[in-house]
Coordinates of C-alpha atoms in Angstrom, one line a residue:
X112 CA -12.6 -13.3 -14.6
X113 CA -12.3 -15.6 -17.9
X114 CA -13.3 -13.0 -19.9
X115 CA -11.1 -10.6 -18.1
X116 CA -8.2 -12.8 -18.8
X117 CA -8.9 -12.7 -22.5
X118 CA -9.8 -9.7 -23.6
X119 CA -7.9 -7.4 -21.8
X120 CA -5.0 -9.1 -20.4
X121 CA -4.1 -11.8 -22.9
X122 CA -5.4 -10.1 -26.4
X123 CA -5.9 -6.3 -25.0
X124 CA -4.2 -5.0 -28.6
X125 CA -6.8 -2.9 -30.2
X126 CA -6.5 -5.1 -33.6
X127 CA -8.8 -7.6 -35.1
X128 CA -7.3 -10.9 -34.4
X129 CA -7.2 -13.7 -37.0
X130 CA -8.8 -16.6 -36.6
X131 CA -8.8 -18.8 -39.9
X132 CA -6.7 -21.4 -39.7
X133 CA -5.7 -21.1 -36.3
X134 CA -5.3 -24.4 -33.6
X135 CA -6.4 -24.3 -30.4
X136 CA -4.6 -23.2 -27.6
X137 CA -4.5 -24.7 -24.4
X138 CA -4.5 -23.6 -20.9
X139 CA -4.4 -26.1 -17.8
X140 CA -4.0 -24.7 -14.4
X141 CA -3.6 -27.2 -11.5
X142 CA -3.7 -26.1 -8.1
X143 CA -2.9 -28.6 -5.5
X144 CA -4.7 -26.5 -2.6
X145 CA -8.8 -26.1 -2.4
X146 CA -9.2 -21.9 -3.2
X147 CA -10.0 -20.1 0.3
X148 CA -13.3 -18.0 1.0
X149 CA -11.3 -15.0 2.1
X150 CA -8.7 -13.3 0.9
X151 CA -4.8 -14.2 1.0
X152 CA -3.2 -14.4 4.0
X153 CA 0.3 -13.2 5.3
X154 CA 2.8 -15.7 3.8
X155 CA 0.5 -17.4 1.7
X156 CA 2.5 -19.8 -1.4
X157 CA 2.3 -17.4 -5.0
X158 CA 4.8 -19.6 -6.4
X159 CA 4.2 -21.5 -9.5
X160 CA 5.8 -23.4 -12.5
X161 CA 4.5 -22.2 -16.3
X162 CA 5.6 -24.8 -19.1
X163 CA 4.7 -23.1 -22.7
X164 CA 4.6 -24.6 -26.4
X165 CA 3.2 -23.7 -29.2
X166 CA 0.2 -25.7 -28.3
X167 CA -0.6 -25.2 -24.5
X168 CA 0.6 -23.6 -21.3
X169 CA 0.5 -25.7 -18.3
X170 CA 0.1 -24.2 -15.2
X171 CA 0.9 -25.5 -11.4
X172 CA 0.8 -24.3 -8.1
X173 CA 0.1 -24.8 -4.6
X174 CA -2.5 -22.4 -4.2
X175 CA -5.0 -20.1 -6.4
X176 CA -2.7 -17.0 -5.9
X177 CA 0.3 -18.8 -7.3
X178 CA -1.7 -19.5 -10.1
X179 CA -3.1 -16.0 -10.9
X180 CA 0.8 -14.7 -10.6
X181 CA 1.0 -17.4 -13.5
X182 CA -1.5 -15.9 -15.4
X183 CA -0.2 -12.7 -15.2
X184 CA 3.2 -14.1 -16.4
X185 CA 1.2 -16.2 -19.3
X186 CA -0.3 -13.1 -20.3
X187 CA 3.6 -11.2 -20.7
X188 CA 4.6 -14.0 -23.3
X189 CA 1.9 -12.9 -25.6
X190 CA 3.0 -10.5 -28.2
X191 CA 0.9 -8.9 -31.5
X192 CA 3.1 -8.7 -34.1
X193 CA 2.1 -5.4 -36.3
X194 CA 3.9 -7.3 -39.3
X195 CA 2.4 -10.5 -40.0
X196 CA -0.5 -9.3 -38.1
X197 CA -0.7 -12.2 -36.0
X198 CA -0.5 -13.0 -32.1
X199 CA 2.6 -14.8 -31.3
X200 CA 3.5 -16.6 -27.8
X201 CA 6.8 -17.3 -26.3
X202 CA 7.5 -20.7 -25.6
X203 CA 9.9 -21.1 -21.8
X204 CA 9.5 -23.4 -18.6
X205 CA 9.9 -20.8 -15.6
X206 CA 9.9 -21.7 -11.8
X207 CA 8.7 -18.4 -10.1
X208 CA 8.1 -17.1 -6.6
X209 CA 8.1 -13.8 -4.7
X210 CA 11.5 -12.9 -2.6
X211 CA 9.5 -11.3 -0.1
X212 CA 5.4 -11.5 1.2
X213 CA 4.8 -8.3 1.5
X214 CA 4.7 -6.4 -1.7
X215 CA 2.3 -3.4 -1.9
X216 CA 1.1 0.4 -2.2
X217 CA -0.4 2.5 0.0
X218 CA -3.2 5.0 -0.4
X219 CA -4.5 7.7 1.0
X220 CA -8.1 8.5 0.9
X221 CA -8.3 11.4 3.7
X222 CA -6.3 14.1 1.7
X223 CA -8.3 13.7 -1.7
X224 CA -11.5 11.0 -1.7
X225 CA -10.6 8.1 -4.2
X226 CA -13.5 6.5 -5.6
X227 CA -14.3 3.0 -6.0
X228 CA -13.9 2.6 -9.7
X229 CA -10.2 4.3 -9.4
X230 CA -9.3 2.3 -6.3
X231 CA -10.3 -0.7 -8.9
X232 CA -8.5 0.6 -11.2
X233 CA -5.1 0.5 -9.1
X234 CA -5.8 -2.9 -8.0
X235 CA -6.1 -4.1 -11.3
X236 CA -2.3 -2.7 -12.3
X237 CA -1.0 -3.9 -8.9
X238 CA -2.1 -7.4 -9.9
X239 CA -0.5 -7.0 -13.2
X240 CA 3.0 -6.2 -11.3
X241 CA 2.4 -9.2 -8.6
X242 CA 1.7 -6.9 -5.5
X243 CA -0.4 -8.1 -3.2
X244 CA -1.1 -5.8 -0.4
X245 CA -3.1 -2.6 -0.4
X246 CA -2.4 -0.4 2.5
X247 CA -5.9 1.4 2.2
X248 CA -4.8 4.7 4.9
X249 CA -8.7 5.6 5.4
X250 CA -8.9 8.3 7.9
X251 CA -6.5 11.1 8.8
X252 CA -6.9 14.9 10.4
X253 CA -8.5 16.2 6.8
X254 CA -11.7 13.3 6.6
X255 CA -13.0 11.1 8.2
X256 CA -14.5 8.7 4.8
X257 CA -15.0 5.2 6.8
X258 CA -18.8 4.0 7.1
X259 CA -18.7 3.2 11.1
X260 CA -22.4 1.8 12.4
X261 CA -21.7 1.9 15.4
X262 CA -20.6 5.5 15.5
X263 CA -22.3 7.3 12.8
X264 CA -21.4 10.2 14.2
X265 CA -17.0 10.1 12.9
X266 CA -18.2 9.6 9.6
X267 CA -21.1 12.0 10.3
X268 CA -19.0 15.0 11.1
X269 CA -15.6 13.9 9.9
X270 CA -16.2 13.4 6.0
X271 CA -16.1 16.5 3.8
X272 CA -19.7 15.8 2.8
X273 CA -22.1 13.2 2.9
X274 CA -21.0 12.2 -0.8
X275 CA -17.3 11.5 0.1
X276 CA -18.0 8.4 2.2
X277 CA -17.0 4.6 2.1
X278 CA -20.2 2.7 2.5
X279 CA -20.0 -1.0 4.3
X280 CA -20.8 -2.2 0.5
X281 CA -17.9 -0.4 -1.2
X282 CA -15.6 -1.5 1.7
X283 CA -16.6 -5.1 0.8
X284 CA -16.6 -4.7 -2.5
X285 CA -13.1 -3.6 -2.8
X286 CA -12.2 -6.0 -0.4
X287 CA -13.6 -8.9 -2.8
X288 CA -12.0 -7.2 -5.8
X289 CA -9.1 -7.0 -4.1
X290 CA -9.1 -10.7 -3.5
X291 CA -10.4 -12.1 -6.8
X292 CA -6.4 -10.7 -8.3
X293 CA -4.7 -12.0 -4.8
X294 CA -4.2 -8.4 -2.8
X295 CA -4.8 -8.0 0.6
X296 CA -6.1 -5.4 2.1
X297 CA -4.6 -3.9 5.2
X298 CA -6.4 -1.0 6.7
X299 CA -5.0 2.1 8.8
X300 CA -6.7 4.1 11.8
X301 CA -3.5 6.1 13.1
X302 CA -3.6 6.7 16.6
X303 CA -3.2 9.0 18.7
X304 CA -1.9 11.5 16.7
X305 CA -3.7 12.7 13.4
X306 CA -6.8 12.5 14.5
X307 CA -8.6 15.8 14.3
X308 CA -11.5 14.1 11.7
X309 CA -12.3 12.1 14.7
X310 CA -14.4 15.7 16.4
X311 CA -17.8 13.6 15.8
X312 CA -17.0 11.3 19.0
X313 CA -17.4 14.4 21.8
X314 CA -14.3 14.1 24.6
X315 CA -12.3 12.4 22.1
X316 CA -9.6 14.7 21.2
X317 CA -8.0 17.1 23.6
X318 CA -8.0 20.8 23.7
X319 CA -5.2 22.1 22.3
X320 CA -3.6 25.5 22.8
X321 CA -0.8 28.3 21.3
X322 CA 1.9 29.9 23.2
X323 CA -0.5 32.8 24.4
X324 CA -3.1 29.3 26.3
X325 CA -5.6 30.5 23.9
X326 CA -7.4 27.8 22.5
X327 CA -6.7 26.9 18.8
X328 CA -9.9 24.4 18.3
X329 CA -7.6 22.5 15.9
X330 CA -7.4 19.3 18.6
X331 CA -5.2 16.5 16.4
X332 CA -4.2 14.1 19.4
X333 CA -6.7 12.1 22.0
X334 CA -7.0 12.8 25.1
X335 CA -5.3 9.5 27.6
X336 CA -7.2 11.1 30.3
X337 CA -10.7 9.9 29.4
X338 CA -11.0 6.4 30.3
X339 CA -14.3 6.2 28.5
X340 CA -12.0 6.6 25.2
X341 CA -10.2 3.4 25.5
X342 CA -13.6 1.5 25.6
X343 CA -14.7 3.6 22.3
X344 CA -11.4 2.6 21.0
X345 CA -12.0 -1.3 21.7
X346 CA -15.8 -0.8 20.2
X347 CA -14.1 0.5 17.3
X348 CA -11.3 -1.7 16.4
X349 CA -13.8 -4.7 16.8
X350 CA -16.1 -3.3 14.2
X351 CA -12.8 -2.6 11.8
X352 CA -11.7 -5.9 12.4
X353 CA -15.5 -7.4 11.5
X354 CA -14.9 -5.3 8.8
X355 CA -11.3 -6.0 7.3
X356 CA -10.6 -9.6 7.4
X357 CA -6.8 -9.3 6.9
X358 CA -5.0 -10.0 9.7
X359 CA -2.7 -7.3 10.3
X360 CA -4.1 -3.9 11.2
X361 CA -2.2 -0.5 10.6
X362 CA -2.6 1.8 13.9
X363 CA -0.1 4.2 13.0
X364 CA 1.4 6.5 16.0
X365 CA 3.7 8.8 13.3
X366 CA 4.2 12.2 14.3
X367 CA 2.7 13.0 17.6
X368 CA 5.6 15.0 18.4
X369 CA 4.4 17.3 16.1
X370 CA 1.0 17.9 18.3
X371 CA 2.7 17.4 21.6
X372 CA 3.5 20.5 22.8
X373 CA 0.3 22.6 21.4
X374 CA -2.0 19.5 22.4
X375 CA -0.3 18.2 26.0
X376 CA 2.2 19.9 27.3
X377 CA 0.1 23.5 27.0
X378 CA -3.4 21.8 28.4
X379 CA -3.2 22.1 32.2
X380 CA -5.6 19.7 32.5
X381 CA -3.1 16.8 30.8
X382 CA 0.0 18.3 33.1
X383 CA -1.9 17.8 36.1
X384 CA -2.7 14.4 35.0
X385 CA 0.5 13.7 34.2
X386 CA 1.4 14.8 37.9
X387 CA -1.1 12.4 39.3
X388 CA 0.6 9.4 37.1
X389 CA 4.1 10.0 38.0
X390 CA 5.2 11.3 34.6
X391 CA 6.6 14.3 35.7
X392 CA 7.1 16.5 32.2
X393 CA 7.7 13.9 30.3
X394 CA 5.2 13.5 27.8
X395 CA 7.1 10.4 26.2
X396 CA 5.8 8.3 29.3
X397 CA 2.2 9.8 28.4
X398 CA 2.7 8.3 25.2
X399 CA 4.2 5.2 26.7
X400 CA 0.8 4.8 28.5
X401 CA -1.2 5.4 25.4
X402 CA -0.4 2.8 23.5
X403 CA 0.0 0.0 26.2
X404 CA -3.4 0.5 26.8
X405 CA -3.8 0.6 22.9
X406 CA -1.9 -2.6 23.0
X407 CA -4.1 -4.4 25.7
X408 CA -7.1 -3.5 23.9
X409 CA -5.8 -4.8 20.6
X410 CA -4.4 -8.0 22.5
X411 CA -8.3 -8.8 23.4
X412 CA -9.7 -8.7 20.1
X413 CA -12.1 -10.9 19.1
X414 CA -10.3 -11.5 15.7
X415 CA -7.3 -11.6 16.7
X416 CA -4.8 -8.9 14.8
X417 CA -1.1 -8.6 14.5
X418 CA -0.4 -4.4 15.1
X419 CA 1.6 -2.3 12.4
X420 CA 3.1 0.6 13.7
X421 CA 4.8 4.2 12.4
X422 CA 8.7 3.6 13.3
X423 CA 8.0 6.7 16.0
X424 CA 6.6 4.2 18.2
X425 CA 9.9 1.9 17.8
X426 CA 12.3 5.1 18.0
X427 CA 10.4 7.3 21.1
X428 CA 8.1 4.9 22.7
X429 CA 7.9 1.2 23.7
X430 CA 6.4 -1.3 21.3
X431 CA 4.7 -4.8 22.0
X432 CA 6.5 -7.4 20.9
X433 CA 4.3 -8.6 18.8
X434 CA 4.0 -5.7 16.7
X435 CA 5.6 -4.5 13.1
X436 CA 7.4 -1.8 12.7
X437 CA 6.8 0.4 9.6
X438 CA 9.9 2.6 8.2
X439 CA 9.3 5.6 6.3
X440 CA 12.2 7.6 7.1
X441 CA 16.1 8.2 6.1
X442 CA 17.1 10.6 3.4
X443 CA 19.5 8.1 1.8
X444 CA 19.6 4.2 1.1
X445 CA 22.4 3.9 3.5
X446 CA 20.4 5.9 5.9
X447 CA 17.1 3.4 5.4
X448 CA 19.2 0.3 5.4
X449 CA 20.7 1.2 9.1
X450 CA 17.0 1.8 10.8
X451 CA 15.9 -1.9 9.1
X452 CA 19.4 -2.9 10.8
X453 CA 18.7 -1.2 14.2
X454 CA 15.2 -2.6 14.0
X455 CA 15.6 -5.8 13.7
X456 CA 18.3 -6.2 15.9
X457 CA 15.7 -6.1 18.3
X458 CA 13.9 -8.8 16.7
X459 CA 11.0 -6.9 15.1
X460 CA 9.3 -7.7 11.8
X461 CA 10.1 -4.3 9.6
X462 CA 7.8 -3.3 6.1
X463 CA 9.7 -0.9 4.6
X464 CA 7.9 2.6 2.9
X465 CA 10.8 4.8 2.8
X466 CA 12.6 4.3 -0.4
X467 CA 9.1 4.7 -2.3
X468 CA 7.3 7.8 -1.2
X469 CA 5.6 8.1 -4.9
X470 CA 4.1 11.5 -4.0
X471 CA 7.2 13.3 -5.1
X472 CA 7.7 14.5 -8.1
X473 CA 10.7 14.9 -9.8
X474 CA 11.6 15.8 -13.6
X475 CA 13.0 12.9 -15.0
X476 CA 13.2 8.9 -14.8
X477 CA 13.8 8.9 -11.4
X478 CA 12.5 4.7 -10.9
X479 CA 16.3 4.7 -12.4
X480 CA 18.0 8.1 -11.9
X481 CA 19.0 10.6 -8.4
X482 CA 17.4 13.4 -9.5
X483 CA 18.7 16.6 -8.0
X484 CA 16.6 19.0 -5.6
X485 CA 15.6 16.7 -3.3
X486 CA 16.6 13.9 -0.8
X487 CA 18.8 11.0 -2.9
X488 CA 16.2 8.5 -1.4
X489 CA 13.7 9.8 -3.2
X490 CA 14.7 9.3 -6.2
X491 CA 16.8 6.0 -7.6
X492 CA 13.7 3.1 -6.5
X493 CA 15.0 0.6 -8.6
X494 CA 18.5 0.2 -6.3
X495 CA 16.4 0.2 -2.9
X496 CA 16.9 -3.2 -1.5
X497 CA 15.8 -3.3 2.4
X498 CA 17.9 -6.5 3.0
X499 CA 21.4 -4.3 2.0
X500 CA 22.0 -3.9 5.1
X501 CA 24.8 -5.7 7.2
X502 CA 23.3 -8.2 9.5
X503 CA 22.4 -11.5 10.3
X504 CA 20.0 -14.0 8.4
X505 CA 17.6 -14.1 11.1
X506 CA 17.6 -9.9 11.0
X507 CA 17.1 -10.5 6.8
X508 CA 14.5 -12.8 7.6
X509 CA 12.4 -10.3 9.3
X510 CA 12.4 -7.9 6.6
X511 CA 8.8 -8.9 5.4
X512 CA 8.9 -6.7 2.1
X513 CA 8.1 -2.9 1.0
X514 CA 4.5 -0.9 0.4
X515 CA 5.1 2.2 -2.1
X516 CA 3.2 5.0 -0.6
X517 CA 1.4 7.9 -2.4
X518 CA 0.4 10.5 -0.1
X519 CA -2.8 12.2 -1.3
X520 CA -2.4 16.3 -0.2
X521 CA -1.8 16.5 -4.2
X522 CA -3.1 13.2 -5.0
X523 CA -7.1 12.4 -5.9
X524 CA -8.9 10.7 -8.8
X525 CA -7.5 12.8 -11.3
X526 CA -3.5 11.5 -11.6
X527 CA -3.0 9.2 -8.8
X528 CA -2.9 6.3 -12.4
X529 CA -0.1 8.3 -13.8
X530 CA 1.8 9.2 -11.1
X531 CA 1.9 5.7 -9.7
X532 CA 2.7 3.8 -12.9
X533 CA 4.8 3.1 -13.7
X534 CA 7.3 4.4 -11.0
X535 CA 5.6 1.6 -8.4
X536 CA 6.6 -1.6 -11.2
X537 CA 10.4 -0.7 -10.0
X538 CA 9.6 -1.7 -6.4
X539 CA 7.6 -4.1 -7.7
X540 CA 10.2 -5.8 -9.7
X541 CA 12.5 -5.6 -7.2
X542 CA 10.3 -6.8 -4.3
X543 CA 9.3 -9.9 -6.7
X544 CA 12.3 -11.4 -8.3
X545 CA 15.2 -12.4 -7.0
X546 CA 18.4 -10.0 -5.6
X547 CA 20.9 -11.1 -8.2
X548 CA 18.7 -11.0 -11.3
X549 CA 17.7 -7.0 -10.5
X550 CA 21.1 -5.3 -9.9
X551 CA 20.9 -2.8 -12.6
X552 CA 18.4 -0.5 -13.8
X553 CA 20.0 -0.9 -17.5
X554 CA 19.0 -4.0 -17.7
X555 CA 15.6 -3.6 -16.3
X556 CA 14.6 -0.1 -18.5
X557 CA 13.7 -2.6 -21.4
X558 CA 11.4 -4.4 -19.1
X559 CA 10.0 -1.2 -17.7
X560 CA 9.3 -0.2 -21.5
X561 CA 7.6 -3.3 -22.5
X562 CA 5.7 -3.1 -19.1
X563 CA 4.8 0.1 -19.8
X564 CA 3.3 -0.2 -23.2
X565 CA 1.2 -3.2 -21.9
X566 CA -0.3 -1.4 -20.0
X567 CA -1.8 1.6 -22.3
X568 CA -2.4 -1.7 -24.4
X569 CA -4.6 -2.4 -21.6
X570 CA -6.7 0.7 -21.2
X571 CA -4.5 2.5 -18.3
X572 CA -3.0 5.9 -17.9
X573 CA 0.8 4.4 -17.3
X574 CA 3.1 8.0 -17.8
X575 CA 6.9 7.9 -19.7
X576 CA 9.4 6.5 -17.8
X577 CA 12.5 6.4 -19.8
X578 CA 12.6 9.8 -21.2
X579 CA 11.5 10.1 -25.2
X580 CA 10.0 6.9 -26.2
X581 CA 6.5 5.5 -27.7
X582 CA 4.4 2.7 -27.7
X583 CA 3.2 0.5 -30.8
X584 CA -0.4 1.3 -29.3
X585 CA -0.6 4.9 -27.9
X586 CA -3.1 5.6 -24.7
X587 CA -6.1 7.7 -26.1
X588 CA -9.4 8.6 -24.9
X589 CA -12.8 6.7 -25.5
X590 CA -13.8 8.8 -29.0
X591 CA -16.8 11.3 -28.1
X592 CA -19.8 9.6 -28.7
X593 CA -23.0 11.2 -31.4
X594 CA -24.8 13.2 -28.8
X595 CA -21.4 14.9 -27.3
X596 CA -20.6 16.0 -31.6

C-alpha cells in the first residue's frame, strides 16, 4: 500500500521527478484506535485532522479509515508544476469528516459479468472520492455469477457459462481489497421477485402463465407455497452471511408487481393456496406472508444482519422494523425528498439511490445540468441532497447517506470506468462534505476538473464532464509493445 500511495497517488504524473537538492518530507499518521481484522463497519469514525508545511504532514485520527481519507486528501495538495518542473505541496490545517456513513455505488454484475481486475479498478476511484460502500448486486433473472457450496447447482445452471462465475477466492479477495481503501461491501440476493437465474434449485420458482394459462417457462418469482423453500432460503443466507462479513444484507423485494399477475394470480395452484390462507385475491397479503417468513429467517441468523429492502416493500407490503428502506424512485428532487419524508416519518432508516441512477445517458454535463429528454431527476446530481426535505431532526438523522447505482443491461467491462467517473464524484462530494460548503455546481465544476485530471494522471478512464476542456496529462493507452509492431 506504501508504494501504492507514492507512485500512483502522490507522484502519479508521468514526469521524471527531481531529486537533487531536495529535503525530506515527512509523513506521520497517528491513529488512536488499534486497526480491525475486518472491514469497516456501519458508522465507523473517517474523520481526521491533516496539518501540512513545507517539511511534513501530520496526520490524526481515531481510526485507520480516518486516516486513509487523510491520505487521500494529502495526496490532493500535491501538484507538478509543468514550469519549474518541480512537485509542489500545499501547505493548510483541515478538520474533516463525512456528513453522512453511508456513501457508495452499486453494481451490477447479473446484466453484464464484471471482472475482478475492473471491480478493483472501481474500488480504487471510489476510495479516491471517500466512498465507502459497494453495493455489489450479484444475482438477478439474467445470471446467476455467485460461487454457492452448498448449492452448486444456482451457480451451476444460473451463470451464462462456467467462465462468468465469482469463485469463493474472488469474493474474498474483493472483499479484502475493498477493505485495505476503507469500503464495505454490502451484498444483494433480491427476493422474491427477480429470480428466474435461481432455475438450478428445482421447486424454487413458480410456474408462470399468459392470458391464454399456457405456460410461459419464464418463472421470475418463488413459489410461498413450498415450505421446503424457506429452509433453502435460511441455508442460503447463512452461507452469504459466512461469506460477506458486512453487516447489512441487501434482500431486495423491487418489482414483484411486475411478475404478479403472470406468476400468482394465473397459477391455480397459488389461488387455491391463497384460498386455504385466507387471502382471498389479494396477492399483497401473499406477499405480506413472504417476507415475514423472510424476516423470521433473517431474524435467526447466526451472524446477525440488519435487512435492506427495495422501497416496494415499505410502499405495498409490511416491513420489520428493523429493516432499511432503499429509495430508488421519484422523477423529480421534490418527488424523492417527499418519499425520504414519508419514510421516515415512520421511523425507518432510508439510503437513498434515486437521484443517481448512473446508467442513463444523457448528452451533456448533466452531474451539473437538467438535460432535456428525460426525467429532471436524472440529470442535475450535484443539487440532490436527501435531507431537503421538511422534517424533523430525528427524521434527518435517519437519512444514513446515498449509493449511485449503475445498472448493467448496457453496462460490462468495457465503459462501466467512463460512464461512472466522473458523474459519481458529484454524489460523492456532496454525500462527503458538508451542506453549506456544496450549494452550487459553479463552484464545484473547478473541483470536478481538477478531480478529473487526477485521475487520468492516475491511469483511469475518467470521461469530460464540463463540456470542451483538457488535462495537462491526457489518458492514453499503454504503447504497443515490439512483438504487437
Amino acid at each position: 500500500m506504501a508504494d501504492n500511495y507514492m507512485n500512483k497517488w502522490l507522484f502519479p504524473f508521468p514526469v521524471e521527478m527531481k531529486t537533487g537538492g531536495t529535503e525530506d518530507f515527512i509523513i506521520t499518521v497517528t491513529v488512536k484506535e488499534e486497526c480491525p481484522s475486518g472491514p469497516p463497519v456501519h458508522g465507523a469514525s473517517e474523520e481526521y485532522l491533516l496539518r501540512v508545511s513545507l517539511s511534513e504532514a501530520v496526520i490524526n485520527a481515531q481510526t485507520v479509515w480516518g486516516a486513509l481519507r487523510a491520505m487521500e486528501t494529502l495526496s490532493q495538495l500535491v501538484f507538478y508544476d509543468q514550469k519549474s518542473q518541480e512537485y509542489q505541496i500545499r501547505t493548510v490545517e483541515i478538520f474533516d469528516k463525512p456528513r453522512f456513513p453511508v456513501r457508495g455505488i452499486m453494481i451490477d454484475s447479473s446484466r453484464h459479468f464484471l471482472s475482478v481486475n475492473v471491480i478493483k479498478r472501481q474500488l480504487e476511484i471510489m476510495s479516491m472520492n471517500k466512498l465507502n460502500v459497494l453495493h455489489w448486486h450479484l444475482v438477478d433473472s439474467e445470471s446467476f455469477p455467485y460461487t454457492s457450496v452448498k448449492f452448486p447447482e444456482l451457480h451451476g445452471v444460473g451463470a451464462y457459462s462456467p467462465r462468468h462465475v465469482y469463485s469463493r477466492e474472488d469474493i474474498a479477495d474483493i472483499i479484502a481489497f475493498a477493505r485495505l481503501r476503507g469500503i464495505r461491501v454490502i451484498p444483494e440476493f433480491d427476493l422474491p421477485g427477480h429470480t428466474s437465474s435461481w432455475k438450478g434449485r428445482k421447486g424454487f420458482l413458480t410456474e408462470c402463465f399468459d392470458e391464454k394459462g399456457e405456460e410461459t417457462f419464464l418463472p421470475n418469482l418463488v413459489d410461498p407455497m413450498n415450505e421446503a423453500n424457506f429452509d433453502f432460503i435460511s441455508e442460503f443466507l447463512e452461507e452469504v452471511t459466512e461469506t460477506f462479513p458486512d453487516q447489512f444484507l441487501h434482500l431486495g423485494g423491487d418489482e414483484v408487481s411486475d411478475y404478479i399477475v403472470e406468476c400468482w394470480v394465473r397459477n391455480k395452484k397459488i389461488r387455491k393456496f391463497m384460498e386455504e390462507k385466507g387471502f382471498g385475491n389479494d396477492t399483497v397479503l401473499l406477499e405480506n406472508y413472504f417476507f415475514e417468513k423472510l424476516y423470521a429467517i433473517v431474524e435467526k441468523l447466526k451472524l446477525k444482519r440488519k435487512p435492506i429492502f427495495w422501497q416496494e416493500v415499505f410502499d405495498n407490503n409490511i416491513p420489520n422494523p428493523n429493516s432499511v428502506i432503499h429509495i430508488w424512485k421519484g422523477n423529480t428532487h421534490e418527488e424523492i425528498y417527499e418519499q425520504v419524508k414519508n419514510i421516515t416519518s415512520q421511523n425507518f432508516p432510508v439510503i437513498v439511490s434515486a437521484c443517481w441512477y448512473l446508467n442513463y445517458i444523457k448528452y451533456g454535463a448533466d452531474w451539473r445540468d437538467e438535460i432535456k429528454g428525460t426525467a429532471p431527476s436524472n440529470s442535475r446530481y450535484y443539487y440532490c441532497d436527501p435531507t431537503n426535505f421538511n422534517g424533523t431532526d430525528t427524521q434527518k438523522n435517519l437519512v444514513l447517506g446515498g449509493i449511485a447505482a449503475i445498472w448493467g443491461e448496457l453496462v460490462d467491462n468495457t465503459n462501466i470506468e467512463a460512464r461512472l467517473w466522473p458523474r459519481a464524484s458529484a454524489a460523492a462530494e456532496r454525500l462527503w462534505s458538508p451542506a453549506e460548503k456544496t450549494q452550487k455546481a459553479e463552484d464545484a465544476w473547478p473541483r470536478m476538473h481538477e478531480l478529473r485530471c487526477r485521475l487520468i494522471s492516475r491511469g483511469y478512464r475518467i470521461q469530460p464532464n464540463n463540456n470542451p476542456d483538457y488535462c495537462p496529462f491526457e489518458f492514453d493507452e499503454p504503447p504497443a509493445s515490439k512483438s504487437e509492431l
